[in-house]
Coordinates of C-alpha atoms and ligand atoms in Angstrom, one line a residue:
X1033 CA 30.1 66.1 -195.8
X1034 CA 32.4 66.3 -192.9
X1035 CA 35.3 68.7 -192.4
X1036 CA 38.6 67.3 -193.6
X1037 CA 41.7 69.3 -192.8
X1038 CA 43.6 70.4 -195.8
X1039 CA 46.9 68.6 -196.1
X1040 CA 48.4 71.1 -198.5
X1041 CA 48.4 74.2 -196.3
X1042 CA 49.3 75.4 -192.9
X1043 CA 46.8 77.0 -190.5
X1044 CA 44.9 79.8 -192.2
X1045 CA 44.7 83.3 -190.8
X1046 CA 42.1 85.8 -192.1
X1047 CA 43.5 89.1 -193.4
X1048 CA 40.3 90.3 -194.9
X1049 CA 36.8 88.7 -195.3
X1050 CA 34.6 89.7 -198.2
X1051 CA 30.8 89.5 -197.9
X1052 CA 29.1 89.8 -201.2
X1053 CA 25.3 90.3 -201.7
X1054 CA 23.3 91.2 -204.8
X1055 CA 20.6 93.8 -204.3
X1056 CA 17.5 94.3 -206.5
X1057 CA 14.8 96.5 -205.1
X1058 CA 15.5 95.8 -201.5
X1059 CA 15.3 99.4 -200.1
X1060 CA 13.3 98.2 -197.1
X1061 CA 15.9 95.7 -196.1
X1062 CA 19.3 97.2 -196.8
X1063 CA 19.8 99.1 -193.5
X1064 CA 18.8 96.1 -191.5
X1065 CA 21.0 93.8 -193.6
X1066 CA 24.0 96.1 -193.0
X1067 CA 23.4 96.3 -189.3
X1068 CA 23.1 92.5 -189.0
X1069 CA 26.3 91.9 -191.0
X1070 CA 28.2 94.4 -188.9
X1071 CA 26.8 92.8 -185.7
X1072 CA 27.7 89.3 -186.8
X1073 CA 31.2 90.2 -187.9
X1074 CA 32.1 92.4 -185.0
X1075 CA 35.9 92.3 -184.4
X1076 CA 36.7 90.9 -187.9
X1077 CA 38.3 92.8 -190.7
X1078 CA 35.8 92.6 -193.5
X1079 CA 34.4 94.4 -196.6
X1080 CA 30.8 94.3 -197.6
X1081 CA 30.5 94.3 -201.4
X1082 CA 27.0 95.1 -202.5
X1083 CA 25.9 94.9 -206.1
X1084 CA 23.0 97.1 -207.2
X1085 CA 21.4 95.0 -209.9
X1086 CA 19.6 97.9 -211.7
X1087 CA 17.1 98.5 -208.8
X1088 CA 14.3 100.9 -209.6
X1089 CA 13.3 101.7 -206.1
X1090 CA 15.3 103.7 -203.5
X1091 CA 17.9 100.9 -203.1
X1092 CA 20.7 102.8 -205.0
X1093 CA 20.2 105.9 -202.7
X1094 CA 20.2 103.7 -199.6
X1095 CA 23.4 102.0 -200.8
X1096 CA 25.0 105.4 -201.5
X1097 CA 24.2 106.4 -197.9
X1098 CA 25.8 103.3 -196.5
X1099 CA 29.0 103.7 -198.6
X1100 CA 29.2 107.4 -197.5
X1101 CA 29.1 106.5 -193.9
X1102 CA 31.3 103.3 -193.9
X1103 CA 34.3 102.8 -196.2
X1104 CA 34.1 99.1 -195.7
X1105 CA 30.9 99.1 -197.8
X1106 CA 31.8 98.8 -201.4
X1107 CA 29.2 99.2 -204.1
X1108 CA 29.1 98.2 -207.7
X1109 CA 26.1 99.6 -209.6
X1110 CA 25.2 97.6 -212.7
X1111 CA 23.9 99.4 -215.8
X1112 CA 20.6 97.5 -215.7
X1113 CA 19.1 94.4 -214.1
X1114 CA 21.3 91.5 -215.1
X1115 CA 19.8 88.9 -212.8
X1116 CA 20.7 87.3 -209.4
X1117 CA 23.5 85.0 -210.6
X1118 CA 25.2 87.7 -212.7
X1119 CA 25.0 90.3 -210.0
X1120 CA 26.5 87.9 -207.6
X1121 CA 29.3 87.3 -210.1
X1122 CA 29.9 91.0 -210.3
X1123 CA 30.3 91.2 -206.6
X1124 CA 32.7 88.2 -206.5
X1125 CA 34.8 89.9 -209.2
X1126 CA 35.2 92.9 -207.0
X1127 CA 35.9 91.0 -203.7
X1128 CA 39.5 91.3 -202.3
X1129 CA 39.2 89.0 -199.3
X1130 CA 41.2 85.8 -198.5
X1131 CA 37.8 84.2 -198.1
X1132 CA 34.5 85.3 -199.6
X1133 CA 30.9 84.7 -198.4
X1134 CA 28.0 85.1 -200.7
X1135 CA 24.5 85.6 -199.4
X1136 CA 21.2 87.1 -200.3
X1137 CA 20.5 90.7 -199.1
X1138 CA 16.9 89.9 -198.0
X1139 CA 18.1 88.4 -194.7
X1140 CA 16.9 84.9 -195.6
X1141 CA 20.5 83.8 -195.1
X1142 CA 21.5 84.8 -191.5
X1143 CA 24.9 86.6 -191.4
X1144 CA 25.3 85.2 -187.9
X1145 CA 26.2 81.9 -189.5
X1146 CA 29.4 83.4 -191.1
X1147 CA 31.7 82.9 -188.0
X1148 CA 30.8 79.2 -188.1
X1149 CA 31.6 79.0 -191.8
X1150 CA 34.9 80.7 -191.0
X1151 CA 35.7 78.0 -188.5
X1152 CA 35.5 75.4 -191.2
X1153 CA 37.6 77.6 -193.5
X1154 CA 40.2 78.0 -190.8
X1155 CA 40.3 74.2 -190.5
X1156 CA 41.2 73.9 -194.2
X1157 CA 37.9 73.8 -196.1
X1158 CA 37.8 75.7 -199.4
X1159 CA 34.1 75.7 -200.0
X1160 CA 31.7 75.9 -197.1
X1161 CA 28.0 75.7 -198.0
X1162 CA 25.1 76.4 -195.8
X1163 CA 22.4 73.7 -195.8
X1164 CA 18.8 74.7 -194.9
X1165 CA 17.4 72.4 -192.3
X1166 CA 14.2 74.4 -192.2
X1167 CA 12.8 76.9 -194.6
X1168 CA 10.5 79.4 -193.0
X1169 CA 8.0 81.6 -194.9
X1170 CA 8.3 79.9 -198.3
X1171 CA 5.2 79.0 -200.2
X1172 CA 4.3 75.4 -200.7
X1173 CA 4.6 76.0 -204.4
X1174 CA 8.2 77.2 -204.1
X1175 CA 9.1 74.2 -201.8
X1176 CA 7.5 71.7 -204.2
X1177 CA 9.1 73.1 -207.3
X1178 CA 12.4 73.3 -205.6
X1179 CA 12.1 69.6 -204.7
X1180 CA 11.1 68.6 -208.2
X1181 CA 14.0 70.6 -209.6
X1182 CA 16.6 69.0 -207.4
X1183 CA 15.3 65.5 -208.1
X1184 CA 15.5 66.1 -211.8
X1185 CA 18.9 67.8 -211.5
X1186 CA 20.2 64.8 -209.5
X1187 CA 19.2 62.4 -212.2
X1188 CA 20.6 64.5 -215.1
X1189 CA 23.6 66.4 -213.9
X1190 CA 27.1 65.4 -213.3
X1191 CA 27.7 67.3 -210.0
X1192 CA 26.3 66.3 -206.7
X1193 CA 24.5 69.1 -205.1
X1194 CA 23.0 69.1 -201.7
X1195 CA 19.2 69.5 -202.1
X1196 CA 18.9 72.0 -199.3
X1197 CA 21.8 74.3 -200.2
X1198 CA 21.5 77.6 -202.0
X1199 CA 24.0 80.2 -202.9
X1200 CA 24.8 81.0 -199.2
X1201 CA 28.5 79.8 -199.4
X1202 CA 31.9 80.7 -198.2
X1203 CA 34.8 80.3 -200.7
X1204 CA 38.5 80.3 -200.1
X1205 CA 40.5 82.6 -202.5
X1206 CA 41.7 79.6 -204.6
X1207 CA 38.2 78.2 -205.0
X1208 CA 37.0 81.7 -205.9
X1209 CA 39.7 82.2 -208.5
X1210 CA 38.7 78.9 -210.0
X1211 CA 35.1 80.0 -210.0
X1212 CA 35.9 83.4 -211.6
X1213 CA 37.8 81.8 -214.4
X1214 CA 34.5 80.2 -215.5
X1215 CA 32.9 83.0 -217.5
X1216 CA 30.0 81.1 -218.9
X1217 CA 26.9 83.1 -219.5
X1218 CA 24.3 80.7 -218.1
X1219 CA 25.4 80.7 -214.5
X1220 CA 24.4 78.2 -211.9
X1221 CA 26.8 79.3 -209.2
X1222 CA 26.0 76.8 -206.6
X1223 CA 26.7 74.0 -209.1
X1224 CA 29.9 75.7 -210.2
X1225 CA 31.2 76.0 -206.6
X1226 CA 30.7 72.2 -206.2
X1227 CA 32.3 71.5 -209.6
X1228 CA 35.6 73.3 -208.6
X1229 CA 36.1 70.6 -206.0
X1230 CA 38.8 71.2 -203.4
X1231 CA 37.7 70.5 -199.8
X1232 CA 34.0 71.0 -199.2
X1233 CA 32.0 71.2 -196.0
X1234 CA 28.4 71.7 -195.0
X1235 CA 27.0 73.9 -192.2
X1236 CA 23.3 73.5 -191.2
X1237 CA 21.1 76.5 -190.7
X1238 CA 17.5 77.6 -190.5
X1239 CA 16.4 79.7 -193.5
X1240 CA 14.4 82.7 -192.3
X1241 CA 11.5 84.3 -194.2
X1242 CA 12.3 87.4 -196.2
X1243 CA 12.8 90.5 -194.0
X1244 CA 10.7 92.7 -196.3
X1245 CA 9.5 92.8 -199.9
X1246 CA 8.8 89.9 -202.2
X1247 CA 10.7 87.3 -204.0
X1248 CA 12.2 88.5 -207.3
X1249 CA 12.0 85.0 -208.7
X1250 CA 8.8 84.9 -210.8
X1251 CA 7.7 81.6 -212.3
X1252 CA 9.3 82.3 -215.8
X1253 CA 12.6 83.3 -214.1
X1254 CA 12.5 80.1 -212.0
X1255 CA 11.9 78.0 -215.1
X1256 CA 14.8 79.7 -217.0
X1257 CA 17.1 79.3 -214.0
X1258 CA 16.4 75.6 -213.8
X1259 CA 16.9 75.2 -217.6
X1260 CA 20.2 77.1 -217.3
X1261 CA 21.2 74.8 -214.4
X1262 CA 20.4 71.6 -216.1
X1263 CA 21.8 72.5 -219.5
X1264 CA 25.1 73.8 -218.0
X1265 CA 25.7 70.6 -216.1
X1266 CA 24.2 67.9 -218.3
X1267 CA 24.0 66.7 -221.9
X1268 CA 21.5 64.0 -220.9
X1269 CA 18.5 65.8 -222.4
X1270 CA 20.3 65.7 -225.8
X1271 CA 21.1 62.1 -225.3
X1272 CA 17.5 61.4 -224.4
X1273 CA 16.4 62.8 -227.8
X1274 CA 18.8 60.3 -229.5
X1275 CA 17.5 57.5 -227.3
X1276 CA 13.9 58.3 -228.2
X1277 CA 14.8 58.4 -231.8
X1278 CA 16.4 54.9 -231.7
X1279 CA 13.4 53.5 -229.7
X1280 CA 10.8 54.8 -232.2
X1281 CA 12.9 53.7 -235.2
X1282 CA 13.2 50.2 -233.7
X1283 CA 9.5 50.1 -233.4
X1284 CA 9.1 51.1 -237.0
X1285 CA 11.5 48.3 -238.1
X1286 CA 9.6 45.8 -236.2
X1287 CA 6.4 47.0 -237.8
X1288 CA 7.6 46.7 -241.4
X1289 CA 7.7 42.8 -241.6
X1290 CA 4.4 42.6 -239.7
X1291 CA 2.7 44.8 -242.3
X1292 CA 4.3 42.8 -245.2
X1293 CA 3.2 39.4 -243.7
X1294 CA -0.3 40.7 -243.1
X1295 CA -0.4 42.0 -246.7
X1296 CA 0.7 38.6 -248.1
X1297 CA -1.9 36.9 -246.0
X1298 CA -4.4 39.2 -247.5
X1299 CA -5.5 40.7 -244.2
X1300 CA -7.1 44.0 -244.5
X1301 CA -5.4 46.6 -242.3
X1302 CA -7.9 49.3 -241.2
X1303 CA -4.9 51.1 -239.6
X1304 CA -5.9 54.7 -240.3
X1305 CA -6.3 55.5 -236.6
X1306 CA -3.0 53.8 -235.8
X1307 CA -1.2 55.7 -238.5
X1308 CA -2.6 59.0 -237.3
X1309 CA -1.5 58.3 -233.7
X1310 CA 2.0 57.2 -234.8
X1311 CA 2.4 60.3 -237.0
X1312 CA 1.3 62.6 -234.1
X1313 CA 3.6 60.8 -231.7
X1314 CA 6.6 61.0 -234.0
X1315 CA 5.9 64.6 -234.9
X1316 CA 5.7 65.4 -231.2
X1317 CA 8.9 63.6 -230.3
X1318 CA 10.7 65.3 -233.2
X1319 CA 9.5 68.7 -232.2
X1320 CA 10.5 68.1 -228.5
X1321 CA 13.9 66.9 -229.7
X1322 CA 14.4 69.9 -231.8
X1323 CA 13.3 72.1 -228.9
X1324 CA 15.9 70.4 -226.6
X1325 CA 18.6 70.9 -229.2
X1326 CA 17.4 74.5 -229.6
X1327 CA 17.9 75.2 -225.9
X1328 CA 21.5 74.2 -226.2
X1329 CA 22.1 75.9 -229.6
X1330 CA 20.6 79.1 -228.1
X1331 CA 23.1 78.9 -225.2
X1332 CA 26.0 78.2 -227.6
X1333 CA 24.9 81.3 -229.5
X1334 CA 24.9 83.3 -226.3
X1335 CA 28.4 82.1 -225.5
X1336 CA 29.9 82.8 -229.0
X1337 CA 28.6 86.3 -229.0
X1338 CA 31.1 86.9 -226.3
X1339 CA 29.3 89.8 -224.8
X1340 CA 30.3 91.0 -221.3
X1341 CA 28.5 89.3 -218.5
X1342 CA 27.5 92.6 -217.1
X1343 CA 28.3 96.3 -217.4
X1344 CA 29.1 98.6 -214.5
X1345 CA 27.5 102.0 -214.3
X1346 CA 29.5 103.2 -211.3
X1347 CA 31.5 102.0 -208.3
X1348 CA 31.9 103.4 -204.8
X1349 CA 34.7 102.8 -202.3
X1350 CA 36.4 100.4 -204.7
X1351 CA 40.1 101.2 -205.5
X1352 CA 40.8 102.2 -209.1
X1353 CA 43.0 99.2 -209.7
X1354 CA 40.4 96.8 -208.7
X1355 CA 37.7 98.4 -210.8
X1356 CA 39.9 98.0 -213.9
X1357 CA 39.9 94.9 -216.0
X1358 CA 41.4 91.7 -214.4
X1359 CA 43.9 89.4 -216.0
X1360 CA 41.2 86.7 -216.2
X1361 CA 38.9 86.4 -219.2
X1362 CA 36.8 88.4 -216.8
X1363 CA 38.5 91.4 -218.4
X1364 CA 35.8 91.9 -220.9
X1365 CA 33.1 91.9 -218.3
X1366 CA 34.0 95.2 -216.8
X1367 CA 32.5 98.4 -218.0
X1368 CA 33.9 101.9 -217.4
X1369 CA 34.0 103.4 -214.0
X1370 CA 32.2 106.7 -214.2
X1371 CA 32.9 107.9 -210.7
Ligands
UDP1898 N1 18.3 89.6 -206.9 C1 19.1 90.3 -207.8 N2 18.7 90.4 -209.1 C2 17.5 89.8 -209.5 C3 16.8 89.1 -208.6 C4 17.2 89.0 -207.3 O1 20.2 90.8 -207.5 O2 17.2 90.0 -210.7 C5 18.8 89.5 -205.5 C6 17.7 89.9 -204.5 O3 17.8 91.3 -204.1 C7 18.2 89.0 -203.3 C8 18.7 87.8 -203.9 O4 19.1 88.1 -205.3 O5 19.2 89.6 -202.5 C9 17.8 86.6 -203.9 O6 16.6 87.0 -204.6 P1 15.2 86.5 -204.0 O7 15.1 86.7 -202.5 O8 14.1 87.3 -204.7 O9 15.1 85.0 -204.4 P2 14.5 83.8 -203.5 O10 15.1 83.9 -202.1 O11 13.0 84.1 -203.4 O12 14.9 82.6 -204.2
MG1899 MG1 15.1 85.5 -200.9

């Protein structure tokens, strides 16, 4: 997608940039991450909002040290591990900038790309997403599963997502407000940032290997994440269940006259095997369909419970007013500030 200047606004000037990153057991990377962000944004007015997603290594202490030394570093400590997408949302909730960049804390997303993203923002783009031209240090398995997922997502979902883009994105304040007004529980943020629309632009980059540590996305987490992504952007799987139902019933209706005619003609139908196969097939399809419906019903149940998206254990370097509930439905998502 190319950069199209916004026709609705004059030239943009940056008062404050927010850089948001979720942190889960990244003690070996945090200092380097902070240094790289400061180096890349030298001369810009920025805040670094880091969300401790219930880490159980020394990450929280390392974050404490950073916040102590630099008031631009703001920390939100969640009460437990809520997962990548929710932690990122917590960070976005606490960001005050005119523009916000979200990126991973493991240095797979190079902070040095941010000034180029800002150029696009200055030219009027509301959502600037980074597109991976190369992915270093990722396993073949990860690359293959990502490819399958995006192919499936393309076929099923109603938003167009660049196959090589992740959550490394810059959002203008109005795109961010739109995103934050969407308080759904099963969050697929990269899809949601496309859904909000406005002017979007892509910036190519090379995705580096992790600086230290290991991926936090285990296979079950990846599977859940892809199910969340598809179910929150598509009803197609449900429609597929209906379609299969119709197809199989049609087959049955075709079979009825055939059986009657054969009976009248006195033909012996040995059909035991056929009946068994059909029963198994139908049973399987029915169970799969119930399973698909179950995935959606489960998510509806999660939504109606209306629980907060996350709870905050503590905040550092975050003004009192900002830590208090916002006028958005986001209000319920904030816990009490203990510090
Ligand atoms: N992360 C998080 N909570 C989690 C899992 C991951 O905050 O439950 C953070 C993690 O610290 C990193 C980012 O999300 O900054 C991306 O995670 P990871 O690098 O493990 O994912 P991958 O790059 O392998 O897809
Ligand atoms: Mg990573």
